GROMACS .gro file of C-alpha atoms in nm:
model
  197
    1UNK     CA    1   1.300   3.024  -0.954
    2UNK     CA    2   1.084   2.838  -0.733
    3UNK     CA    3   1.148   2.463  -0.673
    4UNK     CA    4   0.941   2.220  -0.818
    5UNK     CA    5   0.746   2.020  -0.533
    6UNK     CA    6   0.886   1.647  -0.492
    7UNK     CA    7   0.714   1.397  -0.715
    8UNK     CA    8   0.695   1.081  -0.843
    9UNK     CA    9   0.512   0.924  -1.165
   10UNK     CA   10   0.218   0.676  -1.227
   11UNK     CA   11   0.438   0.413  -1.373
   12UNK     CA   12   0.223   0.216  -1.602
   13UNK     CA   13  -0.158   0.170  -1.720
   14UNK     CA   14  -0.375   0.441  -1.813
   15UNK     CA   15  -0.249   0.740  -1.621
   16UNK     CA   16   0.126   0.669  -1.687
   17UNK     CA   17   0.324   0.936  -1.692
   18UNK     CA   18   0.094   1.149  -1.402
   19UNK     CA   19   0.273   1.349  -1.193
   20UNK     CA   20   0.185   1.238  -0.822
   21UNK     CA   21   0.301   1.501  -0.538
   22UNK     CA   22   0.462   1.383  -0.231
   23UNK     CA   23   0.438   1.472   0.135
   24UNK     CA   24   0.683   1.568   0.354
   25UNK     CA   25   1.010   1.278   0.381
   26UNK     CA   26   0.999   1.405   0.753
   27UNK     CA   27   0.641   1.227   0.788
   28UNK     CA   28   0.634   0.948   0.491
   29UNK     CA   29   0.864   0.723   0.282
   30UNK     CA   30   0.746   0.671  -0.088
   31UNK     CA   31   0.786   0.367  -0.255
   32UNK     CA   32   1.057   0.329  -0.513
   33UNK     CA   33   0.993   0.292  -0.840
   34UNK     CA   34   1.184   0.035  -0.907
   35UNK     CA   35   1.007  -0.156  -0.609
   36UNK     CA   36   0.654  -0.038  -0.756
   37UNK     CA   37   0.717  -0.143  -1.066
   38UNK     CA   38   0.872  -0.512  -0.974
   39UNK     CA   39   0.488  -0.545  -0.757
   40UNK     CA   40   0.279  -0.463  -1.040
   41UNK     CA   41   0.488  -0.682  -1.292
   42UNK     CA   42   0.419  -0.963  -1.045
   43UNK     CA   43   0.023  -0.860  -0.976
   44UNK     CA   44   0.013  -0.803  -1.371
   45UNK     CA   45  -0.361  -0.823  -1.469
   46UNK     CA   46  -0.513  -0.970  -1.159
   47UNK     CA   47  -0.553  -0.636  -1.054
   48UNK     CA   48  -0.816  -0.554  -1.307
   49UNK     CA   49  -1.170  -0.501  -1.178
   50UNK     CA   50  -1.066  -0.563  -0.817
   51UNK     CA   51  -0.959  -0.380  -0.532
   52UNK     CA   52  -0.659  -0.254  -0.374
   53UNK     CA   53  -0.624  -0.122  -0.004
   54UNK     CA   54  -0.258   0.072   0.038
   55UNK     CA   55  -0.274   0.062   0.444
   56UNK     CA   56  -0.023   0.411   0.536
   57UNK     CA   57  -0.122   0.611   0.209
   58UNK     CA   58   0.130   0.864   0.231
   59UNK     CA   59   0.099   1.007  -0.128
   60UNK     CA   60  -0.129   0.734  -0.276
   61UNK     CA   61   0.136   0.632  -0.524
   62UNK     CA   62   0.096   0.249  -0.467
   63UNK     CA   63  -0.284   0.264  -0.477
   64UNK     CA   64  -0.312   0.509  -0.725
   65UNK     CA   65  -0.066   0.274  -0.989
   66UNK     CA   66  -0.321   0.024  -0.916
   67UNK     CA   67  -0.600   0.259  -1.058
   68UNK     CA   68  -0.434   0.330  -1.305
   69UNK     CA   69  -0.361  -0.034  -1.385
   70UNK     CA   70  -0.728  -0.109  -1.382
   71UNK     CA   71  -0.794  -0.184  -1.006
   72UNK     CA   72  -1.186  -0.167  -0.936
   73UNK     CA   73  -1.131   0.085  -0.613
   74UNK     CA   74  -0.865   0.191  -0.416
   75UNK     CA   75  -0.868   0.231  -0.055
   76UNK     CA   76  -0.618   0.459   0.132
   77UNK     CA   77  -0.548   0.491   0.507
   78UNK     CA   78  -0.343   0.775   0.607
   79UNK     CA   79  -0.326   0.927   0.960
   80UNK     CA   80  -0.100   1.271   0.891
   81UNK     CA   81  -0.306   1.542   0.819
   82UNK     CA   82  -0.060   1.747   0.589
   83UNK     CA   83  -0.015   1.404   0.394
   84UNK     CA   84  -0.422   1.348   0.408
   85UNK     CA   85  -0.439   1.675   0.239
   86UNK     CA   86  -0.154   1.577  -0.068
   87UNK     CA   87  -0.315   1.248  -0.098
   88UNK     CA   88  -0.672   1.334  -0.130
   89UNK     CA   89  -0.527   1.637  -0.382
   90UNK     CA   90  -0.372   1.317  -0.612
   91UNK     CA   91  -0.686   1.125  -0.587
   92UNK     CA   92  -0.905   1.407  -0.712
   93UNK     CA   93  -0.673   1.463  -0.985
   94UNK     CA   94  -0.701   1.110  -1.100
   95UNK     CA   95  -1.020   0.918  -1.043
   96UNK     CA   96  -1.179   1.038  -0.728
   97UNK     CA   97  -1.481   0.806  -0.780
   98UNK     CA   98  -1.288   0.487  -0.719
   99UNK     CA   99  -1.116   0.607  -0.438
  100UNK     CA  100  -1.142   0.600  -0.094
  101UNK     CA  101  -0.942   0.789   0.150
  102UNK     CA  102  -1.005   0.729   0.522
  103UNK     CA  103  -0.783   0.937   0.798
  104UNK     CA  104  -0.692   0.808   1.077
  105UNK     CA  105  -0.435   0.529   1.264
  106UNK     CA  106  -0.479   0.200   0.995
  107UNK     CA  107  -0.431  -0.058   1.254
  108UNK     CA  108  -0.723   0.094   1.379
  109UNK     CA  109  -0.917   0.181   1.030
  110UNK     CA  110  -0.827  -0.183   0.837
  111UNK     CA  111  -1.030  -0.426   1.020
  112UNK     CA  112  -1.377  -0.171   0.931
  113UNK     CA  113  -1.241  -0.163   0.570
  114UNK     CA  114  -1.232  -0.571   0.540
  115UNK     CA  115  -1.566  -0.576   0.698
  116UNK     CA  116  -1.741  -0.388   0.474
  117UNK     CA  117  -1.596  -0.564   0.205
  118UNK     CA  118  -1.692  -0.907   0.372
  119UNK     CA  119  -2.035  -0.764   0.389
  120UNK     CA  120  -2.043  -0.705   0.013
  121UNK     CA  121  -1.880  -1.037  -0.079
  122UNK     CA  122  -1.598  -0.869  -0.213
  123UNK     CA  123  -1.216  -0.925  -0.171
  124UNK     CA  124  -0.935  -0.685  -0.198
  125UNK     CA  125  -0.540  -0.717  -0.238
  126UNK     CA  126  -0.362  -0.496   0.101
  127UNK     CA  127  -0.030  -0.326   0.043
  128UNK     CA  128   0.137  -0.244   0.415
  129UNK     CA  129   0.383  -0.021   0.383
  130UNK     CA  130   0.438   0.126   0.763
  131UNK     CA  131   0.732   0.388   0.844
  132UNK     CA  132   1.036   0.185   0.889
  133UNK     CA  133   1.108   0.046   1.220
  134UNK     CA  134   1.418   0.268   1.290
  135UNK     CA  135   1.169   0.595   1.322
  136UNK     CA  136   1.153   0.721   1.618
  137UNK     CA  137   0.795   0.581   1.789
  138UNK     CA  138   0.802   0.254   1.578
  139UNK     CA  139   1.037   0.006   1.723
  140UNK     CA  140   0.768  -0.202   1.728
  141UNK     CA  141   0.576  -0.162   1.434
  142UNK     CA  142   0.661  -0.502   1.233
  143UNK     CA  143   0.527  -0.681   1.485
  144UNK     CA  144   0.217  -0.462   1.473
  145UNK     CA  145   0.150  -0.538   1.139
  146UNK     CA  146   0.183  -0.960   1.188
  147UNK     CA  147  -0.049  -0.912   1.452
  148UNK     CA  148  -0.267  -0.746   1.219
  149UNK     CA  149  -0.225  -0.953   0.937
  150UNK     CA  150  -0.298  -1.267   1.166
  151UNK     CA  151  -0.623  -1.121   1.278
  152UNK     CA  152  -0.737  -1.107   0.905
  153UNK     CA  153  -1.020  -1.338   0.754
  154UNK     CA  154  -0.909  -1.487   0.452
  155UNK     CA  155  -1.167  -1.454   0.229
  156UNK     CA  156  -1.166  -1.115   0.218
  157UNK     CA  157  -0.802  -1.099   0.077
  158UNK     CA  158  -0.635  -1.214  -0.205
  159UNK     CA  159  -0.295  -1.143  -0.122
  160UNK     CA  160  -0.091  -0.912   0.155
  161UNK     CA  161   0.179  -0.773   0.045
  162UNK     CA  162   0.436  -0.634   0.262
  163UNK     CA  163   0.721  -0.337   0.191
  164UNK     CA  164   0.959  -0.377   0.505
  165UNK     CA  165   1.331  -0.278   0.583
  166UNK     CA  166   1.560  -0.594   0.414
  167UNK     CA  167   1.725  -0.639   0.783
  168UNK     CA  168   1.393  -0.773   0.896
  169UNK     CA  169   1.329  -1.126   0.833
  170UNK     CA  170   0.937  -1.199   0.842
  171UNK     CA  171   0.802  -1.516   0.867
  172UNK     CA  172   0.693  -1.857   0.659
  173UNK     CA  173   0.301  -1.844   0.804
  174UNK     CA  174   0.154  -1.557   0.985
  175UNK     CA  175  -0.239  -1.678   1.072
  176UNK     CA  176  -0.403  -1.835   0.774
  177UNK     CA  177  -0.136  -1.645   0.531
  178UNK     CA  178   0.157  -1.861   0.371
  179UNK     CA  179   0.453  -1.678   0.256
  180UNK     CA  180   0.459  -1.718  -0.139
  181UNK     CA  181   0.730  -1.457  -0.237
  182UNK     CA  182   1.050  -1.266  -0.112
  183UNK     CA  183   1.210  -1.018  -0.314
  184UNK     CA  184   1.512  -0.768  -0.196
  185UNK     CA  185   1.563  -0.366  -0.356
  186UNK     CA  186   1.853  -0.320  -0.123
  187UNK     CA  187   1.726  -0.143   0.213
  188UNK     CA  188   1.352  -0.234   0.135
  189UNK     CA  189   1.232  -0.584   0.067
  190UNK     CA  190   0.840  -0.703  -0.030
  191UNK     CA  191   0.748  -1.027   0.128
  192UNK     CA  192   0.440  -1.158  -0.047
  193UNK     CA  193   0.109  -1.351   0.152
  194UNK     CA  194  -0.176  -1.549   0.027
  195UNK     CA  195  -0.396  -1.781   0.179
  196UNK     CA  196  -0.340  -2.099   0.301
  197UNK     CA  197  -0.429  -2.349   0.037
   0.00000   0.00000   0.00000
């Protein structure tokens, strides 16, 4: 009997229940669903009609809950091609239309992203969920992503949220973004950004 492929499910909103495929655990780490759920409890319906940008894709599920949650568009940023290839194969079988999938290294992808929103007056919500820092190659990825997140214009965002390993501790302020929230799902923690005030 062959083996099912490994898998997840849409959570909530109007795909709930969706199978979503995953790619390889050598390349990419998917979200828990306990973790997924606890984010969109605390995003609730601020989500609806806006947009959502899940910065290392990896099988979409975190972007794709949004859609399915009532998120305006998704963005997804995914530099594996074998991942690419299972994430663009979820988006299609979802809502293709109000998704965007760009490959390629997201530090590098984000900033055109934001500006193209900026350019439409439009804001988005960013989920960073990078490969944990005990990979191999990404010692020094945290830091990577405050130095991204402190490079960001604030009215382009309404909140950063990220997934990190619980061991790392990330600061109060990072640029013009205030730490609001903290919470802990034993190895993986989201830390929650908004704007200054």
């Amino acid at each position: 009997m062959k083996r099912d492929r490994l898998h997840t499910y849409i959570i909530g909103g109007k795909y709930r229940g969706k199978k979503i495929y995953l790619p390889s655990k050598e390349v990419t780490r998917s979200s828990k669903s306990r973790l997924r759920e606890s984010l969109f409890n605390t995003l609730q319906f601020e989500l609806v009609e806006r947009n959502f940008i899940e910065m290392f894709g990896g099988s979409g599920s975190v972007g794709l809950e949004a859609i399915s949650r009532g998120a305006k568009r998704a963005w997804f940023i995914e530099r594996d091609a074998d991942s690419f290839k299972t994430l663009r194969s979820n988006c299609d079988s979802m809502e293709p239309a109000r998704c965007d999938i760009r490959l390629g290294d997201a530090f590098v992808v984000l900033p055109a992203i934001l500006e193209e929103l900026k350019r439409r007056g439009e804001k988005a919500y960013l989920y960073i969920d990078p490969p944990f820092s005990i990979r191999e190659g990404n010692a020094d990825i945290y830091q990577k992503v405050l130095e991204t997140v402190e490079r960001i214009d604030p009215d382009t965002i309404h909140a950063v949220i990220v997934e990190h390993m619980s061991r790392e501790k990330f600061p109060e302020t990072v640029g013009d973004f205030v730490k609001s929230k903290e919470k802990k799902f034993g190895k993986s923690t989201l830390t929650y950004y908004l704007p200054a005030p």
